[in-house]
Amino acid sequence: MQEPEGKRSEQTITREAAEQPESSEHLVIQVENVSKVFHTRKQGRMVALEDLTLGVPYGKFVTVVGPSGCGKSTLLKLIAGLIPVSAGRILYQGVEVRGLSTKVGYVPQESKLFPWLTLEENVGFGLESRNYTRQERERRVRDYIKLAGLTGFEKHYPAQLSGGMSKRASIIRALAYDPPVILMDEPFGPLDAQTRMILQDELLKIWKKRQQTILFVTHDLVEAVALADRVVVMSHRPGRIKDILEVPMARPRNIFEIHRQDGFEETYAHLWSIFRHELEIKFEEEDPEVE
Amino acid sequence: MMAESDEVGVSEASWPYWTRSLWINLLRIGVVGGFFLLWEMAAGRWIEPFLISSPSRIFSSFIANIQSGTLIGHTWVTLQEIGIGFPLGAISGISAGYLFGRSRTLAEIFEPIIIALYGVPRTALAPLFIVWLGIGIWSKVGVVLLLTFFLNFFNTYAGMKQMDREYIDLARLMGAKGHTLTFRVILPAVSPYIFTGLKTSIPFSVIVAVVGEFIASTEGIGFFIRLSAGIFRTADVFVGIIVLMSMVIFMNTIAGLIERRVLQWQTQTEHVRIQG
Ligand SMILES: Nc1ncnc2c1ncn2[C@@H]1O[C@H](COP(=O)(O)OP(=O)(O)OP(=O)(O)O)[C@@H](O)[C@H]1O
Ligand SMILES: [Mg+2]
């Protein structure tokens, strides 16, 4: 958001170039040479991420794209401290993450609202263990529920909400307690196109107000470009960073007519050229007989 | 007619709800009433009354036993045994299941031991408890407690193992710890399992209390039944059985009421029937 003017004009920059101009002070999250190996009984060693380095600057909206199974969810779980790294380290505001990090909000791939709590209890859950007064808590819950267009459903249980409503609820549950960083794992994945656009638009508005840092995983390239300041492209197995693109589009953006916005087509085309190459590699690997 | 509409399902739905439930209740009363009528007729006519007694004899001996105070005394004793043993067993079983689910070390040490202990036939433990605790109520309290403990332990522990761990992780990410984590997240998540444990242990707790009383006691419904059977007072045996049935029904009703309150997040959506 408050980036220097000069950067806007650079259309895309390569990974090396992206790392240079930022001193580590501007990075809220630093992933340094991180590898993650899963040991399973059947397949044995599975290298999900290998020697991955990534910095996320304060206040930025960063999206992560990559083929299915490349380790995007794994990366978010590592940053949240839900699972330990196999090698390397992850820093949060310069401090190494060990164990669960209560400083980040996490929106899982499925909504995962607590089924036994009502909508308002779900949204207020993160506020309970923090120093909010009762009034403040209630006000925040009410505001966020309104923001997400869920007013009137406060007393409903998750089983009584539609898929899109649960998604929205799951997002405001992570936003409500104001974590400085929010990790989102394909939060709009299973939604229809219209709902998706409406939610993307709402998310951008909330983000603009709150100035939080968002790391957003998606498999939708349009979404990746439309929302982001910066797109991280991951490569297939073992997961690595293939490229990082800066998105030179101005804000606020009109999500509903994003294709017409300056800079969209070029960035999208560039992203697609990188991604297509990645998909080709994947297909060749998995289906060697097809020429 | 009922069987037909049950199969079709569509004509059933077009009935107003209360008409349908009225019919079902009437038919149910009819079946039970017919059974009692047949029983009353059979006794003394086709089958010896000392074998099957009869509803009218059971009713009058029920009144007589209440008037003399014996039935109330015996019922009170059995109620005490269950009333002490059941809650203690349930609370300790649920707590142990919870702790084992939280601590891998505890589970690794004690799980095989508890499974081996559970393999011991429970009724075989009753005589042992009588040796240890005498023929008063405490030996029965002991067996009820032990059985209730096991059933609740296993169900809660199974719930802890099968629950979605991601809920715990998410709650902890959001800052939940200790008390909040236990009572707002983990126990609600396993509550369906906890209720399964509670509800299966209700009839079993009554059974083992009575078995304990059969073996050695001077009071309690089990004692009353055994005594009555010994002197061929069949009507009294049935009176005892009815008291036991009422106890189970009473406890089930209470458990059902609590369950409906606690698990309303599950049941509230059930009104929506896909059947249409
Ligand atoms: N707990 C686990 N145990 C073993 N292997 C795992 C585990 N979690 C993930 N993996 C493996 O790690 C790889 C990366 O998984 P991950 O879920 O991060 O992929 P993803 O990029 O999020 O995919 P998608 O886009 O389909 O969600 C996969 O090959 C997966 O099989
Ligand atoms: Mg994923």
XYZ file of C-alpha atoms and ligand atoms in Angstrom:
599
model
C 0.000 0.000 0.000
C 2.559 2.567 1.057
C 5.119 1.339 -1.379
C 7.394 3.802 -3.145
C 6.069 5.153 -6.427
C 8.907 3.794 -8.456
C 7.884 0.228 -7.829
C 4.469 0.546 -9.379
C 5.967 1.117 -12.786
C 8.007 -2.037 -12.748
C 5.746 -4.502 -14.379
C 7.204 -7.717 -13.160
C 10.384 -8.516 -11.429
C 12.161 -11.756 -10.998
C 12.579 -13.552 -7.721
C 16.108 -12.296 -7.096
C 15.164 -8.739 -7.863
C 12.138 -8.945 -5.604
C 14.232 -9.893 -2.627
C 16.926 -7.343 -2.999
C 15.227 -3.980 -2.497
C 13.442 -4.999 0.672
C 15.403 -4.934 3.843
C 14.211 -7.537 6.298
C 12.718 -4.814 8.486
C 9.802 -4.513 6.115
C 9.035 -8.183 6.232
C 6.474 -9.443 8.693
C 7.066 -13.032 7.690
C 10.351 -14.476 6.548
C 10.516 -18.023 5.289
C 14.180 -18.948 5.134
C 15.390 -22.049 3.273
C 12.486 -24.059 4.564
C 11.977 -27.693 3.645
C 9.159 -29.922 4.683
C 9.362 -33.678 4.416
C 6.413 -35.908 5.235
C 7.070 -39.450 6.290
C 4.266 -41.783 5.412
C 4.148 -45.524 5.905
C 3.225 -46.392 2.356
C 5.097 -43.879 0.201
C 7.936 -43.278 2.623
C 9.626 -39.880 2.324
C 7.626 -37.179 0.572
C 9.350 -33.864 0.011
C 6.514 -31.328 0.003
C 8.628 -28.173 0.103
C 12.316 -27.854 -0.680
C 14.610 -24.984 0.240
C 11.878 -22.375 0.001
C 12.642 -18.745 0.739
C 9.959 -16.071 0.798
C 9.411 -12.724 2.459
C 6.018 -11.177 3.077
C 6.122 -7.398 3.590
C 3.885 -5.589 6.074
C 0.466 -4.568 4.815
C 0.730 -6.348 1.475
C -1.748 -8.607 -0.174
C 0.265 -11.555 -1.423
C -1.318 -14.413 -3.349
C 0.231 -17.835 -3.865
C -0.567 -19.961 -6.903
C 0.728 -23.336 -7.952
C -0.452 -26.688 -9.240
C -2.506 -28.860 -6.915
C -0.350 -30.725 -4.437
C 2.645 -28.377 -4.755
C 2.573 -27.565 -1.053
C 0.580 -24.337 -0.781
C -1.484 -25.499 2.190
C 1.649 -26.945 3.739
C 3.366 -23.551 3.466
C 0.513 -21.820 5.284
C 0.439 -24.472 7.998
C 4.176 -24.046 8.524
C 3.804 -20.275 8.863
C 0.961 -20.720 11.342
C 3.114 -23.177 13.263
C 0.530 -25.919 12.902
C 3.248 -28.294 11.701
C 7.020 -28.052 12.289
C 9.554 -27.336 9.548
C 11.962 -30.112 8.570
C 14.774 -27.684 7.811
C 15.285 -23.937 7.678
C 13.342 -21.460 9.753
C 10.369 -19.153 9.692
C 10.444 -15.740 11.334
C 7.444 -13.757 12.441
C 8.367 -10.110 13.034
C 11.936 -11.275 13.308
C 11.212 -13.945 15.909
C 11.431 -17.616 15.003
C 8.096 -19.436 14.963
C 8.136 -22.383 17.340
C 4.812 -24.069 17.942
C 1.462 -22.488 17.203
C 1.579 -18.828 16.334
C -1.304 -16.964 17.936
C -0.329 -13.831 16.012
C -1.773 -15.012 12.713
C -5.328 -15.573 11.615
C -5.924 -18.715 9.614
C -8.778 -19.403 7.235
C -8.624 -23.107 6.397
C -9.459 -24.644 3.043
C -12.754 -25.927 4.411
C -14.705 -23.405 6.499
C -14.233 -25.298 9.773
C -16.598 -23.201 11.814
C -17.153 -24.772 15.216
C -20.428 -26.645 14.605
C -21.488 -26.397 18.264
C -21.227 -22.623 18.430
C -23.652 -20.157 16.887
C -22.494 -17.799 14.170
C -21.876 -14.950 16.609
C -20.068 -17.211 19.053
C -17.869 -18.421 16.214
C -17.041 -14.903 15.088
C -16.358 -13.810 18.673
C -14.260 -16.843 19.555
C -10.881 -15.237 18.939
C -11.909 -12.195 20.998
C -12.680 -14.233 24.104
C -9.093 -14.945 25.028
C -7.949 -11.410 24.312
C -8.319 -8.256 26.343
C -11.529 -6.929 24.946
C -14.296 -5.578 27.099
C -17.667 -7.183 26.736
C -19.111 -4.196 24.869
C -16.134 -3.972 22.579
C -16.429 -7.665 21.823
C -20.111 -7.468 21.050
C -19.640 -4.396 18.926
C -16.899 -6.004 16.879
C -18.885 -9.185 16.350
C -21.893 -7.162 15.250
C -19.817 -5.010 12.896
C -18.125 -7.923 11.217
C -21.338 -9.875 10.855
C -22.838 -6.831 9.207
C -19.805 -6.404 6.998
C -20.179 -9.972 5.791
C -23.889 -9.529 5.161
C -24.848 -12.117 7.765
C -27.037 -9.939 9.960
C -30.086 -11.884 11.111
C -28.190 -15.158 11.287
C -26.352 -14.472 14.561
C -28.057 -17.284 16.449
C -27.802 -19.839 13.651
C -25.559 -22.866 13.909
C -23.098 -23.544 11.066
C -25.171 -26.503 9.862
C -27.976 -24.053 9.141
C -25.827 -21.797 6.925
C -25.177 -22.171 3.218
C -21.690 -22.894 1.893
C -21.088 -19.277 0.930
C -22.335 -18.002 4.275
C -20.042 -20.400 6.130
C -17.118 -19.196 4.053
C -17.857 -15.577 4.879
C -18.276 -16.453 8.536
C -14.988 -18.328 8.539
C -13.213 -15.298 7.057
C -14.631 -12.774 9.516
C -13.868 -15.152 12.366
C -10.184 -14.782 11.446
C -10.438 -11.030 10.860
C -12.439 -10.161 13.964
C -9.626 -10.321 16.501
C -7.303 -8.257 14.328
C -4.319 -10.513 13.851
C -1.649 -8.550 11.982
C -1.283 -11.355 9.448
C -4.025 -13.471 7.927
C -3.369 -16.695 6.086
C -6.130 -17.794 3.737
C -6.178 -21.180 2.081
C -8.345 -21.060 -1.038
C -11.103 -19.400 0.937
C -13.345 -18.936 -2.092
C -12.512 -22.283 -3.644
C -15.856 -24.056 -3.870
C -18.051 -21.003 -4.493
C -19.897 -20.009 -7.646
C -18.486 -17.183 -9.783
C -20.859 -14.428 -8.630
C -20.555 -15.117 -4.905
C -16.840 -15.315 -5.364
C -16.596 -11.880 -6.940
C -18.792 -10.336 -4.274
C -16.636 -11.837 -1.539
C -13.398 -10.813 -3.250
C -14.722 -7.285 -3.420
C -15.705 -7.344 0.256
C -12.357 -8.782 1.244
C -10.496 -6.000 -0.543
C -12.636 -3.394 1.183
C -12.026 -4.890 4.609
C -8.343 -5.205 3.900
C -8.147 -1.556 2.841
C -9.709 -0.483 6.123
C -7.662 -2.747 8.373
C -4.219 -2.652 6.791
C -3.588 -6.258 7.680
C -1.112 -8.421 5.811
C -2.770 -11.173 3.829
C -1.183 -14.296 2.414
C -3.788 -15.812 0.168
C -3.541 -19.214 -1.528
C -5.617 -19.802 -4.622
C -5.648 -21.940 -7.742
C -7.489 -19.285 -9.733
C -5.058 -17.115 -11.698
C -7.598 -14.339 -12.276
C -8.257 -14.158 -8.551
C -4.533 -14.211 -7.848
C -3.922 -11.170 -10.048
C -7.117 -9.317 -9.175
C -6.495 -9.278 -5.439
C -2.749 -9.114 -5.088
C 0.061 -6.647 -4.799
C 2.308 -9.563 -5.489
C 1.815 -13.075 -6.867
C 4.022 -15.942 -5.778
C 4.155 -18.835 -8.243
C 5.131 -22.194 -6.838
C 6.458 -25.112 -8.836
C 5.296 -28.664 -8.685
C 6.922 -31.239 -6.450
C 9.055 -30.591 -4.632
C 7.425 -27.250 -3.932
C 9.683 -24.294 -4.643
C 9.221 -20.707 -5.590
C 9.276 -20.462 -9.322
C 8.657 -16.790 -9.759
C 7.313 -13.692 -8.075
C 5.302 -11.087 -9.982
C 4.470 -7.580 -8.887
C 0.955 -6.563 -9.886
C 1.091 -2.969 -11.151
C -2.648 -2.329 -10.993
C -3.968 0.681 -9.112
C -6.295 0.460 -6.131
C -9.148 0.511 -5.414
C -9.881 -2.104 -8.016
C -13.156 -2.976 -9.614
C -13.323 -6.709 -9.154
C -16.380 -7.025 -11.352
C -14.636 -5.542 -14.371
C -11.119 -6.479 -13.516
C -10.282 -7.433 -17.092
C -10.661 -3.852 -18.209
C -8.346 -2.467 -15.587
C -4.923 -1.194 -16.658
C -2.224 -3.720 -16.143
C -4.460 -6.740 -15.676
C -4.089 -8.325 -19.100
C -0.299 -8.010 -19.164
C 0.151 -9.423 -15.700
C -2.302 -12.212 -16.323
C -0.597 -13.126 -19.611
C 2.773 -13.189 -17.927
C 1.474 -15.297 -15.054
C -0.161 -17.707 -17.452
C 3.005 -18.148 -19.478
C 4.853 -19.141 -16.319
C 2.062 -21.311 -15.075
C 1.457 -23.099 -18.358
C 5.055 -24.156 -18.426
C 4.589 -25.523 -14.917
C 1.508 -27.487 -15.910
C 3.303 -28.957 -18.897
C 6.063 -30.236 -16.690
C 3.493 -31.780 -14.417
C 1.636 -33.549 -17.203
C 4.803 -34.954 -18.681
C 5.795 -36.315 -15.313
C 2.526 -37.964 -14.598
C 1.643 -39.216 -18.043
C 4.844 -40.069 -19.920
C 3.070 -42.048 -22.650
C 1.108 -39.087 -23.951
C 3.278 -37.252 -26.431
C -53.432 -49.033 5.950
C -50.511 -47.727 7.962
C -48.110 -50.121 6.334
C -49.211 -48.949 2.943
C -48.759 -45.249 3.628
C -45.383 -45.960 5.211
C -44.186 -47.513 1.995
C -45.456 -44.828 -0.289
C -44.208 -42.001 1.890
C -45.919 -39.334 -0.185
C -49.449 -39.839 1.106
C -47.922 -39.854 4.590
C -46.465 -36.391 4.160
C -49.782 -35.008 2.966
C -51.335 -35.928 6.327
C -51.325 -33.176 8.878
C -48.647 -33.987 11.414
C -50.961 -34.240 14.418
C -53.378 -36.639 12.691
C -50.551 -38.988 11.968
C -49.141 -38.890 15.479
C -52.637 -39.377 16.927
C -53.083 -42.504 14.850
C -49.723 -43.857 15.817
C -50.451 -43.319 19.505
C -53.871 -44.925 19.251
C -52.458 -47.978 17.502
C -49.691 -48.257 20.041
C -52.165 -48.153 22.924
C -54.242 -50.747 21.091
C -51.316 -53.145 20.725
C -50.252 -52.838 24.360
C -53.834 -53.018 25.640
C -54.545 -56.089 23.527
C -51.474 -57.758 24.905
C -52.551 -57.153 28.499
C -56.069 -58.352 27.734
C -54.744 -61.564 26.234
C -52.448 -62.022 29.203
C -55.311 -61.509 31.651
C -57.423 -64.067 29.785
C -54.646 -66.626 29.458
C -53.786 -66.613 33.144
C -55.711 -69.324 34.975
C -57.430 -70.399 31.770
C -54.607 -71.717 29.556
C -51.483 -71.203 31.643
C -50.901 -71.620 35.383
C -51.103 -68.206 37.110
C -48.035 -68.930 39.247
C -45.993 -69.026 36.028
C -47.163 -65.844 34.350
C -49.327 -64.163 36.976
C -51.786 -61.689 35.424
C -52.081 -57.917 35.043
C -54.792 -57.641 37.685
C -52.791 -59.713 40.187
C -49.665 -57.673 39.468
C -51.601 -54.476 40.003
C -53.058 -55.527 43.335
C -49.711 -56.824 44.603
C -48.159 -53.538 43.480
C -50.652 -51.635 45.648
C -50.142 -54.022 48.562
C -46.358 -53.727 48.366
C -46.527 -49.969 48.321
C -48.889 -49.860 51.269
C -46.688 -52.105 53.355
C -43.699 -49.893 52.527
C -41.490 -52.782 51.415
C -41.400 -51.767 47.747
C -40.446 -48.190 48.535
C -37.654 -49.370 50.832
C -36.191 -51.763 48.268
C -36.509 -49.210 45.462
C -34.740 -46.610 47.585
C -31.820 -48.964 48.203
C -31.352 -49.753 44.510
C -31.749 -46.104 43.614
C -29.015 -45.199 46.092
C -26.633 -47.768 44.615
C -27.166 -46.393 41.118
C -27.466 -42.795 42.273
C -23.998 -42.930 43.840
C -22.241 -45.344 41.482
C -23.490 -43.973 38.179
C -22.472 -40.299 38.464
C -19.110 -41.153 39.992
C -18.421 -43.731 37.288
C -19.613 -41.431 34.514
C -17.588 -38.423 35.655
C -14.427 -40.420 36.239
C -14.880 -42.295 32.951
C -15.398 -39.134 30.922
C -12.474 -37.414 32.659
C -10.172 -40.365 32.093
C -11.221 -40.603 28.432
C -10.540 -36.887 28.049
C -7.129 -37.047 29.735
C -6.053 -40.066 27.716
C -7.133 -38.271 24.577
C -5.039 -35.232 25.532
C -1.904 -37.001 26.700
C -0.246 -39.486 24.438
C 2.034 -40.692 27.246
C -0.859 -41.482 29.570
C -2.637 -43.303 26.778
C 0.410 -45.344 25.888
C 0.976 -46.437 29.472
C -2.569 -47.210 30.535
C -4.512 -48.114 27.420
C -3.476 -51.795 27.258
C -4.007 -52.162 30.997
C -7.517 -50.781 30.841
C -8.435 -52.901 27.842
C -7.168 -56.021 29.635
C -9.189 -55.111 32.727
C -12.258 -54.519 30.617
C -11.886 -58.050 29.237
C -12.720 -59.460 32.681
C -16.417 -60.429 32.677
C -18.071 -57.709 34.737
C -20.557 -59.926 36.522
C -17.669 -62.065 37.696
C -16.361 -59.021 39.521
C -19.551 -58.704 41.574
C -18.673 -61.521 44.023
C -15.231 -60.013 44.464
C -16.725 -56.651 45.357
C -19.000 -58.376 47.843
C -15.968 -59.949 49.484
C -14.254 -56.555 49.637
C -17.133 -54.279 50.482
C -19.654 -56.510 52.225
C -23.233 -57.306 51.326
C -24.539 -53.769 51.905
C -25.022 -51.146 49.245
C -21.313 -50.345 48.831
C -20.470 -53.506 46.942
C -23.196 -52.662 44.413
C -22.114 -49.066 44.252
C -18.682 -50.479 43.404
C -19.828 -52.635 40.500
C -22.085 -49.918 39.097
C -19.236 -47.414 39.323
C -16.777 -49.741 37.635
C -19.061 -50.618 34.738
C -20.180 -47.044 34.198
C -16.564 -45.954 34.290
C -15.562 -48.348 31.548
C -18.441 -47.603 29.208
C -17.986 -43.854 29.549
C -14.246 -44.083 29.343
C -14.247 -46.045 26.111
C -16.809 -43.871 24.395
C -15.168 -40.603 25.399
C -11.736 -41.881 24.468
C -13.005 -43.067 21.081
C -14.470 -39.603 20.569
C -11.166 -37.972 21.490
C -9.342 -40.121 18.982
C -11.819 -39.558 16.186
C -12.537 -35.878 16.646
C -11.247 -33.483 14.033
C -7.933 -32.250 15.440
C -8.074 -29.224 13.192
C -10.706 -27.708 15.491
C -8.242 -27.814 18.377
C -5.480 -26.316 16.246
C -7.749 -23.545 15.004
C -8.976 -22.734 18.497
C -5.394 -22.570 19.762
C -4.392 -20.332 16.867
C -7.200 -18.032 17.937
C -5.679 -17.950 21.392
C -7.798 -20.493 23.277
C -6.085 -22.303 26.133
C -6.845 -24.393 29.203
C -10.405 -23.976 30.377
C -11.725 -22.429 27.145
C -10.106 -25.088 25.007
C -11.525 -27.896 27.145
C -15.060 -26.669 27.668
C -15.704 -24.613 24.548
C -13.969 -26.794 21.981
C -12.899 -30.294 22.953
C -15.783 -31.461 25.117
C -18.441 -30.103 22.721
C -16.640 -31.815 19.850
C -16.752 -35.178 21.622
C -20.164 -34.655 23.236
C -22.012 -36.971 20.816
C -19.677 -39.753 21.933
C -20.084 -38.818 25.586
C -23.836 -39.124 25.290
C -23.557 -42.478 23.579
C -21.509 -43.635 26.572
C -23.968 -42.246 29.090
C -26.975 -43.724 27.361
C -25.530 -47.196 26.948
C -24.402 -47.264 30.556
C -27.881 -46.472 31.921
C -29.494 -49.914 31.413
C -26.218 -51.666 32.225
C -25.848 -49.859 35.528
C -29.332 -51.051 36.553
C -28.515 -54.591 35.433
C -25.273 -54.877 37.399
C -26.820 -53.363 40.516
C -29.559 -55.992 40.402
C -27.127 -58.796 39.615
C -25.106 -57.706 42.639
C -28.248 -57.853 44.750
C -29.101 -61.320 43.396
C -25.734 -62.591 44.527
C -25.712 -61.300 48.073
C -27.847 -58.693 49.767
C -30.602 -58.187 52.295
C -32.381 -55.374 50.512
C -32.923 -53.801 47.085
C -35.133 -54.627 44.123
C -32.868 -57.485 43.053
C -33.208 -58.995 46.507
C -36.989 -58.477 46.374
C -37.229 -60.251 43.000
C -35.079 -63.167 44.062
C -36.993 -63.583 47.314
C -40.371 -63.441 45.562
C -39.320 -65.921 42.891
C -38.071 -68.288 45.605
C -41.526 -68.521 47.105
C -43.369 -68.465 43.756
C -44.907 -65.044 44.259
C -44.766 -64.394 40.547
C -46.837 -61.204 40.723
C -44.208 -59.683 43.034
C -41.454 -60.641 40.589
C -43.273 -58.695 37.893
C -43.726 -55.758 40.245
C -39.934 -55.716 40.748
C -39.343 -55.898 37.004
C -41.732 -52.998 36.432
C -39.866 -50.903 38.980
C -36.561 -51.636 37.206
C -38.060 -50.758 33.832
C -39.373 -47.484 35.247
C -35.917 -46.646 36.572
C -34.330 -47.147 33.161
C -37.066 -45.173 31.426
C -36.740 -42.353 33.954
C -32.958 -42.143 33.562
C -33.213 -42.340 29.776
C -35.709 -39.512 29.741
C -33.457 -37.285 31.792
C -30.445 -38.142 29.655
C -32.528 -37.478 26.551
C -33.587 -34.063 27.812
C -30.031 -33.047 28.605
C -28.813 -34.430 25.307
C -31.355 -32.458 23.342
C -30.226 -29.274 25.053
C -26.526 -29.882 24.742
C -26.595 -31.258 21.208
C -29.068 -28.779 19.791
C -26.456 -27.694 17.265
C -26.827 -31.150 15.745
C -30.525 -31.698 16.075
C -31.812 -28.302 15.023
C -31.227 -29.025 11.386
C -33.032 -32.343 11.500
C -36.369 -30.686 10.836
C -35.358 -30.382 7.241
C -36.338 -33.714 5.784
C -35.211 -34.519 2.298
C -38.054 -36.999 2.040
C -40.344 -34.008 1.371
N -0.039 -34.628 6.749
C 0.516 -35.045 5.595
N 1.112 -36.253 5.544
C 1.693 -36.670 4.404
N 1.728 -35.986 3.263
C 1.145 -34.776 3.253
C 0.505 -34.243 4.414
N 0.005 -33.026 4.113
C 0.331 -32.810 2.821
N 1.014 -33.854 2.301
C 1.543 -33.944 0.941
O 2.253 -32.771 0.665
C 2.003 -32.331 -0.655
C 1.535 -30.902 -0.624
O 0.243 -30.865 -0.001
P -0.574 -29.531 0.154
O -1.828 -29.857 0.856
O 0.294 -28.504 0.744
O -0.878 -29.179 -1.373
P -1.638 -27.932 -1.962
O -0.666 -27.190 -2.795
O -2.322 -27.195 -0.882
O -2.700 -28.637 -2.895
P -4.192 -28.196 -3.235
O -4.096 -27.061 -4.205
O -4.767 -29.403 -3.894
O -4.870 -27.850 -1.959
C 0.989 -33.278 -1.253
O 1.645 -34.132 -2.143
C 0.446 -34.036 -0.089
O 0.211 -35.365 -0.462
Mg -4.361 -26.986 -0.284
